[in-house]
Coordinates of C-alpha atoms and ligand atoms in Angstrom, one line a residue:
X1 CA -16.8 -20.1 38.1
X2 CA -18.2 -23.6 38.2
X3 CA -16.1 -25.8 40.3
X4 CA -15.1 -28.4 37.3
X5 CA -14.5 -25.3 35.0
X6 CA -11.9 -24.1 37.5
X7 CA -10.3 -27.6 37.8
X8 CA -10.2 -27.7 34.4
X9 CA -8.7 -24.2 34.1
X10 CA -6.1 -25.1 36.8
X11 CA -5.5 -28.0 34.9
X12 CA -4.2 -26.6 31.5
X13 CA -2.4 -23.9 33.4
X14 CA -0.4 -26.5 35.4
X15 CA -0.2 -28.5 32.0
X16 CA 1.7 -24.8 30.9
X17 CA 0.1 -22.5 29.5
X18 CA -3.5 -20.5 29.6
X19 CA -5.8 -22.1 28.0
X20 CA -7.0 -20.4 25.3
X21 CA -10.9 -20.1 25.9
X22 CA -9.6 -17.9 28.8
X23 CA -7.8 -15.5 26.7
X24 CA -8.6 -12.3 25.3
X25 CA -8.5 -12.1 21.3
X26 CA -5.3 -10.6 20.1
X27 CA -6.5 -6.7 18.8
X28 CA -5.0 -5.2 15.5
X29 CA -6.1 -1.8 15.5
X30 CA -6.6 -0.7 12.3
X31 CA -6.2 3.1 11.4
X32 CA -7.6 3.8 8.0
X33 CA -9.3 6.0 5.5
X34 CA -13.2 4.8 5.3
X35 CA -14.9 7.9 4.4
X36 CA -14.2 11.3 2.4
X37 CA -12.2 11.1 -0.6
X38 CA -10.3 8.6 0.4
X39 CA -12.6 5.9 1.3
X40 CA -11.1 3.8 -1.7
X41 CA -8.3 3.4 0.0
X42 CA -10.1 1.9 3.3
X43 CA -12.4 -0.2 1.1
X44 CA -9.5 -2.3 0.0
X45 CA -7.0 -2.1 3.2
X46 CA -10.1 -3.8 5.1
X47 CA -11.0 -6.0 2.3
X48 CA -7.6 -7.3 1.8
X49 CA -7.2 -7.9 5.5
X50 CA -10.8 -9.0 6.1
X51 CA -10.4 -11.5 2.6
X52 CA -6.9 -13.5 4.2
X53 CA -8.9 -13.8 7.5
X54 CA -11.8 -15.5 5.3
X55 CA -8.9 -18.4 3.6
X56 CA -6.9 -18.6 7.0
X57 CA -9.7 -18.8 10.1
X58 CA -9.3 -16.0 12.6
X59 CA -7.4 -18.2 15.3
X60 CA -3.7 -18.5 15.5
X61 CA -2.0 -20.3 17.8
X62 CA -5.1 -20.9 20.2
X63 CA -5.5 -16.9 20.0
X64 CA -8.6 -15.2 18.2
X65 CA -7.6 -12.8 16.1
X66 CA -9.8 -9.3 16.0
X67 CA -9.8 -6.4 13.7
X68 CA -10.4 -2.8 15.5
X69 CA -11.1 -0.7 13.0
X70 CA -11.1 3.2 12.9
X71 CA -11.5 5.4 10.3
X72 CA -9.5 9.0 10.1
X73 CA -12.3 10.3 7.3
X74 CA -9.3 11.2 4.8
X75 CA -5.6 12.9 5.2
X76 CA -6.7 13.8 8.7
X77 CA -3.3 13.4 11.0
X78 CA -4.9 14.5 14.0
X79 CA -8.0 12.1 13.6
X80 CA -5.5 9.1 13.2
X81 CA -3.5 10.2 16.1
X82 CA -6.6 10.6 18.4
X83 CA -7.4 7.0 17.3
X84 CA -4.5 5.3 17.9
X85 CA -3.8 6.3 21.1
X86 CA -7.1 5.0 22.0
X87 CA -7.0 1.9 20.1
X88 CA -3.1 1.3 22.4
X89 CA -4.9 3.0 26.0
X90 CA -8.6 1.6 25.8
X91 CA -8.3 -1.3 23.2
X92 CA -5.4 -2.7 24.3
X93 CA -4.1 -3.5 20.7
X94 CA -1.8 -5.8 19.9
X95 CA -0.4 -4.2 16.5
X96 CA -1.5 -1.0 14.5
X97 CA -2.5 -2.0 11.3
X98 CA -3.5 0.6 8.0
X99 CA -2.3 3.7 7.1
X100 CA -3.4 4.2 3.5
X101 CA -2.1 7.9 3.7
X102 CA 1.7 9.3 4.6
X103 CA 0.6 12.3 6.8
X104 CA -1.7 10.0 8.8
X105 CA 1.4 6.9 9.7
X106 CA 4.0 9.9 10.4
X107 CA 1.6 11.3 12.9
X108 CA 1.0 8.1 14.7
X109 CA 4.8 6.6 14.5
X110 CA 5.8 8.4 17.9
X111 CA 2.8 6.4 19.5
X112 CA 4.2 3.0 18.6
X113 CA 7.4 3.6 19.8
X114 CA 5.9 4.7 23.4
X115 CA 3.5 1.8 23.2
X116 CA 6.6 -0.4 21.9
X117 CA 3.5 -1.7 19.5
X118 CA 4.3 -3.2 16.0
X119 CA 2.8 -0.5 13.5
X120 CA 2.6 -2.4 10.2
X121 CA 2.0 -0.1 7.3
X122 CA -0.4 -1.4 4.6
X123 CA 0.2 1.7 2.2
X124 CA 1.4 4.6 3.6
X125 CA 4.1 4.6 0.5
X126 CA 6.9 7.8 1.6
X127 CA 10.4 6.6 2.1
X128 CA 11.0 8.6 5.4
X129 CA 7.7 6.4 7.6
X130 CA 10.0 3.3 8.5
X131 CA 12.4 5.7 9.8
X132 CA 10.3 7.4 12.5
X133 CA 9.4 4.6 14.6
X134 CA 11.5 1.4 15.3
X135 CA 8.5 -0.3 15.6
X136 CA 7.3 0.3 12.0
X137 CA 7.5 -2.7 9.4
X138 CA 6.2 -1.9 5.4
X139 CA 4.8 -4.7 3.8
X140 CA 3.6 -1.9 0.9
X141 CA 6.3 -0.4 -1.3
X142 CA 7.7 3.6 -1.6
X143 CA 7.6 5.9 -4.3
X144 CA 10.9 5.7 -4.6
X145 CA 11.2 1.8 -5.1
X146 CA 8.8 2.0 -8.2
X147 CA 9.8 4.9 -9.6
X148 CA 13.5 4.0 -9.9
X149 CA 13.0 1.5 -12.2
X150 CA 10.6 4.0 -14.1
X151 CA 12.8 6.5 -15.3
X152 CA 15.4 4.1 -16.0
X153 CA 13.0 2.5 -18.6
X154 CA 11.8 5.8 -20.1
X155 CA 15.3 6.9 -21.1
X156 CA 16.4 3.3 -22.6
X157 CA 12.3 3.0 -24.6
X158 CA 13.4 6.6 -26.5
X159 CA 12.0 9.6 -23.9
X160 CA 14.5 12.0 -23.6
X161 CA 12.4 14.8 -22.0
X162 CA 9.7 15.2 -19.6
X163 CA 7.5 16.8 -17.1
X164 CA 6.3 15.8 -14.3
X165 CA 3.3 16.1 -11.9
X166 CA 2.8 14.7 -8.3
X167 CA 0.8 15.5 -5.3
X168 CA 2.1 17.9 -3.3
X169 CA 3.0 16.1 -0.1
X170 CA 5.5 13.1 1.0
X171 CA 4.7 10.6 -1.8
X172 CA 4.9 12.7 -4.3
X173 CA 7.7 14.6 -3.7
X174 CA 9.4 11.3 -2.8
X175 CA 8.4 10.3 -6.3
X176 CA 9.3 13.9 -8.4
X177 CA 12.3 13.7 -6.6
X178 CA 13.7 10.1 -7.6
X179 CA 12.2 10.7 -11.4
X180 CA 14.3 13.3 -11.7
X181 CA 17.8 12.1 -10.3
X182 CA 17.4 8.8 -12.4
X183 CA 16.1 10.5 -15.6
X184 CA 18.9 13.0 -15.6
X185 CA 21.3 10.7 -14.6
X186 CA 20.5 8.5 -17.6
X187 CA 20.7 11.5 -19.4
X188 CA 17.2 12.4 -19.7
X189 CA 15.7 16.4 -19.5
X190 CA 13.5 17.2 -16.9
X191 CA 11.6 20.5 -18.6
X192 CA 9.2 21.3 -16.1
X193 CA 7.2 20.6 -13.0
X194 CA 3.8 21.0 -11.3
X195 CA 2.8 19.3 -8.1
X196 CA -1.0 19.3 -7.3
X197 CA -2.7 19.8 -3.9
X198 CA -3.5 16.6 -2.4
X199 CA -6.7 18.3 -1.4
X200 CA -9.6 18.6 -3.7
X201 CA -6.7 19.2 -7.1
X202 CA -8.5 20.5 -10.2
X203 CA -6.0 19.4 -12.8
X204 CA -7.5 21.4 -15.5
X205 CA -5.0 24.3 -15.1
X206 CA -1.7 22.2 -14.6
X207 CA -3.1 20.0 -17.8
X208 CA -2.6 22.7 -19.7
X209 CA 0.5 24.1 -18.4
X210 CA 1.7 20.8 -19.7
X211 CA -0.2 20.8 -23.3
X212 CA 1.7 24.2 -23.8
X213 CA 4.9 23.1 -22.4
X214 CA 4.3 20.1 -26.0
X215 CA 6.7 18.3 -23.8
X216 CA 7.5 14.4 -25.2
X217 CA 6.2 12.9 -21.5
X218 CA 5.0 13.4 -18.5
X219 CA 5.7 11.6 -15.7
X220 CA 3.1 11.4 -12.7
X221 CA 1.9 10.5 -9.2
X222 CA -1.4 11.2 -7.6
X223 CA -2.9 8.9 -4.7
X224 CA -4.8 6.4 -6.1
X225 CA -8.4 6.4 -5.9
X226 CA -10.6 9.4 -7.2
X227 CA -7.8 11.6 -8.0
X228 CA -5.9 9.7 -11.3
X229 CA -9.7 8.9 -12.2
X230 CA -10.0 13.0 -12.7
X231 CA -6.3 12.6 -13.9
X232 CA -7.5 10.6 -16.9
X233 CA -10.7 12.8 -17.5
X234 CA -9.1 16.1 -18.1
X235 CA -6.2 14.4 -20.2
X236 CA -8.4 13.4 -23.0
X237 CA -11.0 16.0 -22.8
X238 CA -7.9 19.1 -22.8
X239 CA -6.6 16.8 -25.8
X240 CA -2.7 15.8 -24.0
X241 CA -3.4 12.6 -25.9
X242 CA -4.4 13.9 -29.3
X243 CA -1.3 15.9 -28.9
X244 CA 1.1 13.1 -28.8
X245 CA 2.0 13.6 -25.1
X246 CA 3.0 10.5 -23.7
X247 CA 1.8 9.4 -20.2
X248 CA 4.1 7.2 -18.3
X249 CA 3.5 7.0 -13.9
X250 CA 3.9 4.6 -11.2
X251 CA 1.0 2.1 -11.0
X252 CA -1.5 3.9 -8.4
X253 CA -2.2 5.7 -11.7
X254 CA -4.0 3.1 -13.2
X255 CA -4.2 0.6 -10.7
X256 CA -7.0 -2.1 -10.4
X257 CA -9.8 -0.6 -8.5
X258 CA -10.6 2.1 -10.4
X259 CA -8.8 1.7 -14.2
X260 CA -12.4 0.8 -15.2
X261 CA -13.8 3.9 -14.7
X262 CA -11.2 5.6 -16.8
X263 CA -12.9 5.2 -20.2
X264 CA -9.8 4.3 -22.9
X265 CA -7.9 7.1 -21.8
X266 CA -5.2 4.8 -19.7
X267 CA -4.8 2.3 -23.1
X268 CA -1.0 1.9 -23.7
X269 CA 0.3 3.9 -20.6
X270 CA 3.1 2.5 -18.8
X271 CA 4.0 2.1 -15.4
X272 CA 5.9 0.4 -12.9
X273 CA 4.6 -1.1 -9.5
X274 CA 4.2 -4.1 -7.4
X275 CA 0.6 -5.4 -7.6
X276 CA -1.5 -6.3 -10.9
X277 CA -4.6 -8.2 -11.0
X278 CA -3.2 -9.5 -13.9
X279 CA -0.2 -10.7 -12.6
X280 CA -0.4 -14.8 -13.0
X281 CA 0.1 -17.1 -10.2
X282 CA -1.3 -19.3 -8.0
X283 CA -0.9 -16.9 -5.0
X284 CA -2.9 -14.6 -7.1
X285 CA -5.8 -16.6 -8.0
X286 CA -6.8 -18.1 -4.7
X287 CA -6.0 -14.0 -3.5
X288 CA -8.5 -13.1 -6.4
X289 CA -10.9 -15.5 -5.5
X290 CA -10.6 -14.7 -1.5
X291 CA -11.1 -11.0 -2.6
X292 CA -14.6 -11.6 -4.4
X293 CA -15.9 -13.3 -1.7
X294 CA -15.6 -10.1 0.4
X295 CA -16.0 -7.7 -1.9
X296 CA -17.1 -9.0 -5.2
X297 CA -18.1 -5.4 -6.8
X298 CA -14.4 -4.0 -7.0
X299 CA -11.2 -5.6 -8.2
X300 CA -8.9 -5.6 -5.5
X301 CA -5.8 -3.3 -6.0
X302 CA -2.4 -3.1 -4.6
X303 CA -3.1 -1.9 -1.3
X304 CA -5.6 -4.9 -0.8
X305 CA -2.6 -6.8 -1.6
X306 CA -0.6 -5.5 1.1
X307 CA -3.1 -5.4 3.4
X308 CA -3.5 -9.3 3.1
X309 CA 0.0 -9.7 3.2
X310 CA 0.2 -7.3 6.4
X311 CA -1.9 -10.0 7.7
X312 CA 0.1 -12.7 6.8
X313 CA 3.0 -11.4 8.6
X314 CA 0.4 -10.3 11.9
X315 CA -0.7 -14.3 11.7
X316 CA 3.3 -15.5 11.1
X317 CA 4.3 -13.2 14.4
X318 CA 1.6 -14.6 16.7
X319 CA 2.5 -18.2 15.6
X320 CA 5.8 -18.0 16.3
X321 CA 5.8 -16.2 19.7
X322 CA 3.1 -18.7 20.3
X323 CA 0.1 -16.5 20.8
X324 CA 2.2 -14.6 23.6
X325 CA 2.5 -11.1 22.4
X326 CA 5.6 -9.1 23.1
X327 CA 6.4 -5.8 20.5
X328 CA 10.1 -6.2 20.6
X329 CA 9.9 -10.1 19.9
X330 CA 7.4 -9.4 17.5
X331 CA 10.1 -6.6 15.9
X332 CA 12.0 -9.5 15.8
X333 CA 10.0 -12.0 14.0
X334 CA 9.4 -9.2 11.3
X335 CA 12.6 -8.3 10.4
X336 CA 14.0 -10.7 7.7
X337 CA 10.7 -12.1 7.2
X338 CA 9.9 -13.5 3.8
X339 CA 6.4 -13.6 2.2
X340 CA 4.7 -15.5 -0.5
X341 CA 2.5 -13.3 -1.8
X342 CA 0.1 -12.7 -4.7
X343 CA 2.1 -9.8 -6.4
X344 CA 5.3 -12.3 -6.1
X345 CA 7.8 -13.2 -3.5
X346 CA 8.4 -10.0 -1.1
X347 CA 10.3 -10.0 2.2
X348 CA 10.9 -7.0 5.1
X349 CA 14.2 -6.1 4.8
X350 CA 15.7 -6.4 8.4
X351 CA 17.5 -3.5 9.0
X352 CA 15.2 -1.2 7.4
X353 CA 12.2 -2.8 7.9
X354 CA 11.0 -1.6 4.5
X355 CA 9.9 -4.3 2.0
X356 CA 12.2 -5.7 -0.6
X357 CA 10.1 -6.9 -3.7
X358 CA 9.5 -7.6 -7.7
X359 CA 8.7 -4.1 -9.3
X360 CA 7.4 -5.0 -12.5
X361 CA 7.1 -3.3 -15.6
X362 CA 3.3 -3.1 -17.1
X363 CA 1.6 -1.5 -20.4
X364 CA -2.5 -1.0 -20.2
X365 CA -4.3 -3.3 -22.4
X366 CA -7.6 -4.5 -22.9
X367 CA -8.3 -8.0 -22.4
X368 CA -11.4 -9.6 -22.8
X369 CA -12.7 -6.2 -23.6
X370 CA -11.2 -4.6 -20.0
X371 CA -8.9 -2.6 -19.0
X372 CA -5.7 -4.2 -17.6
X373 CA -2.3 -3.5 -16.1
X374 CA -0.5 -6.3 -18.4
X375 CA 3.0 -6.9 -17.5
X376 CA 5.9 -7.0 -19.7
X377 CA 9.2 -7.1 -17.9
X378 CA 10.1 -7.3 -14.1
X379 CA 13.7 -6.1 -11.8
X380 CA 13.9 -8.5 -8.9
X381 CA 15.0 -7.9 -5.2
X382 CA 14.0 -4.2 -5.5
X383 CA 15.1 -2.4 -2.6
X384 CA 14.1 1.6 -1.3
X385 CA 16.6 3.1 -3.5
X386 CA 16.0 6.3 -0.8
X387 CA 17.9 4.3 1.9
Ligands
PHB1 C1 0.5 7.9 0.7 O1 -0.1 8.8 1.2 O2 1.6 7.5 1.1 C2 0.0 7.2 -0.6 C3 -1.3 7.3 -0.9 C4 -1.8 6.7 -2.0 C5 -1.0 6.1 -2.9 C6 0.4 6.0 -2.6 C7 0.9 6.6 -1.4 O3 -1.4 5.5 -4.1

């Protein structure tokens, strides 16, 4: 080192504190479906996160901030595990960041509690994940939380009966499982079920298990991404529609980044969830217009939303412990920690560290000739009814 280089480095350290040229950036690692069928789900995790990096500069508190990111190819547990602990061991990460899938944050959970590393889930939407790990904060939503309000909705708006259909793993189940204890205690009749592999489903056969079944409604939950874009396809052409079924399901259905592929299918179908594109606000604009400056071929959808939220909490943490990271003081800035974000105002709950936020009511609609979640009617402060 140059001798005036190394007074001026002995300088600022006397003067307390490193200075921050010296530094190395602080890593979030982020685990995350980029390829396979999945790779919807990636695309907007890293847009989100890469889109609030673009507005807010990627230096916090004198720190560079540096995404890591690794892809697990789909529902892949093993693949995200693999990656993580190389991300903590090689990379050195400051914070796991991602998880668009369930099976993919439960398998990595027991690595952030070892690391003591703040795991901030982006998606990852089962009610169980916060529970495995003290070191997990949600910034998404659960099943549970949207689906709630759901059936609750259905039963007062005149559906007395229904059937449902979820994927067969965490989310869904959480999902079938809170439809049903809400509907019925409303008063509703739950007259069948189907879940759907979360593999490769062909909904043909379960479609018309349903059309046969002539129930009033059916209730359902498939990851978002390709799968409620098949969904839509084999509702209309097996004729659920013509039929007079009704389609209600939590918002992944028909969320933002693929409802335009969907044809007119989705037109009048309710839901309930946290995020539309729709939604008005000034968060939401200057989100929007941070999106398309990343990514301006898709619309962004609720999990880019989270992602840039996830973010926002990352950047709050590292301000406040003043660039000096520490996973139980950065535990501690999470908890309780409120957000202003585009779908509304959201906050981590402190002792669950599950996110508390708006679930909002929406009916499909076109406007301006396109497809939009448009919504109608909100329930504040929503909590994870599964806790
Ligand atoms: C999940 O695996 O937890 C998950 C994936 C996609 C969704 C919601 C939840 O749309």
């Amino acid at each position: 080192m140059k001798k005036w280089l190394m007074r001026a480095a002995l300088a600022a350290l006397v003067a307390g504190g490193a200075p921050a040229w010296s530094e190395e950036p602080i890593k979030v690692g982020m685990v995350l479906e980029a390829s396979g069928p999945f790779a919807d789900i990636g695309r907007q995790l890293l847009n989100g996160a890469r889109a609030y990096m673009k507005v807010h500069g990627d230096t916090v508190a004198g720190r560079r901030i540096e995404l890591v990111v690794r892809d697990t190819t789909g529902a892949a547990p093993d693949v995200a595990k693999r990656h993580a602990q190389q991300l903590l061991v090689n990379d050195k990460v400051d914070f796991l960041a991602g998880f668009g899938l369930t099976p993919n944050a439960l398998a990595v959970a027991p690595l952030a509690t070892a690391a003591k590393t703040p795991m901030i889930i982006m998606n990852a939407a089962t009610s169980i994940i916060t529970v495995k790990s003290p070191y997990i904060a949600r910034v998404s939503f659960t099943l549970a939380q949207v689906t709630a309000p759901l059936a609750t909705w259905a039963y007062r708006n005149g559906i007395k009966e229904a059937y449902t259909l979820v994927a067969d793993y965490g989310p869904g189940l959480d999902a079938e499982a809170m439809f049903k204890k809400t509907f019925e205690a409303a008063g509703g009749k739950i007259v069948g079920e189907v879940r759907t592999p979360l593999r490769n489903p062909d909904f043909a056969p379960f479609l018309q298990r349903i059309k046969d079944a002539k129930p009033q409604a059916v209730f359902i939950f498939v990851p978002s991404g390709e799968q409620p874009v098949a969904f839509m396809k084999g509702f209309a052409e097996r004729g659920l529609d013509k039929a007079g079924i009704r389609l209600i399901a939590t918002g992944d259905v028909t969320e933002d980044g693929v409802i335009e592929a969907m044809g007119d299918t989705p037109l009048g179908v309710v839901t309930a969830h946290q995020y539309s594109v729709a939604h008005e606000s000034a968060q939401n604009k200057a989100f929007l217009k941070a999106f398309a400056e990343i990514d301006s071929a898709h619309r962004p959808n609720f999990m880019a939303v989270a992602a840039w939220d996830g973010m926002a909490a990352i950047y709050e943490v590292v301000r406040r412990l003043n660039g000096r990271m520490d996973g139980d003081k950065a535990m501690d800035v999470l908890k309780g920690l409120k957000i202003d974000s585009p779908r509304g105002p959201i906050m981590i709950d402190a002792e669950t560290r599950d996110v508390v936020q708006t679930v909002y009511y929406r009916k499909v609609q076109k406007v301006g000739g396109k497809l939009y979640n448009v919504e109608f009617d909100k329930v504040e402060n929503v909590k994870d009814p599964a806790k």
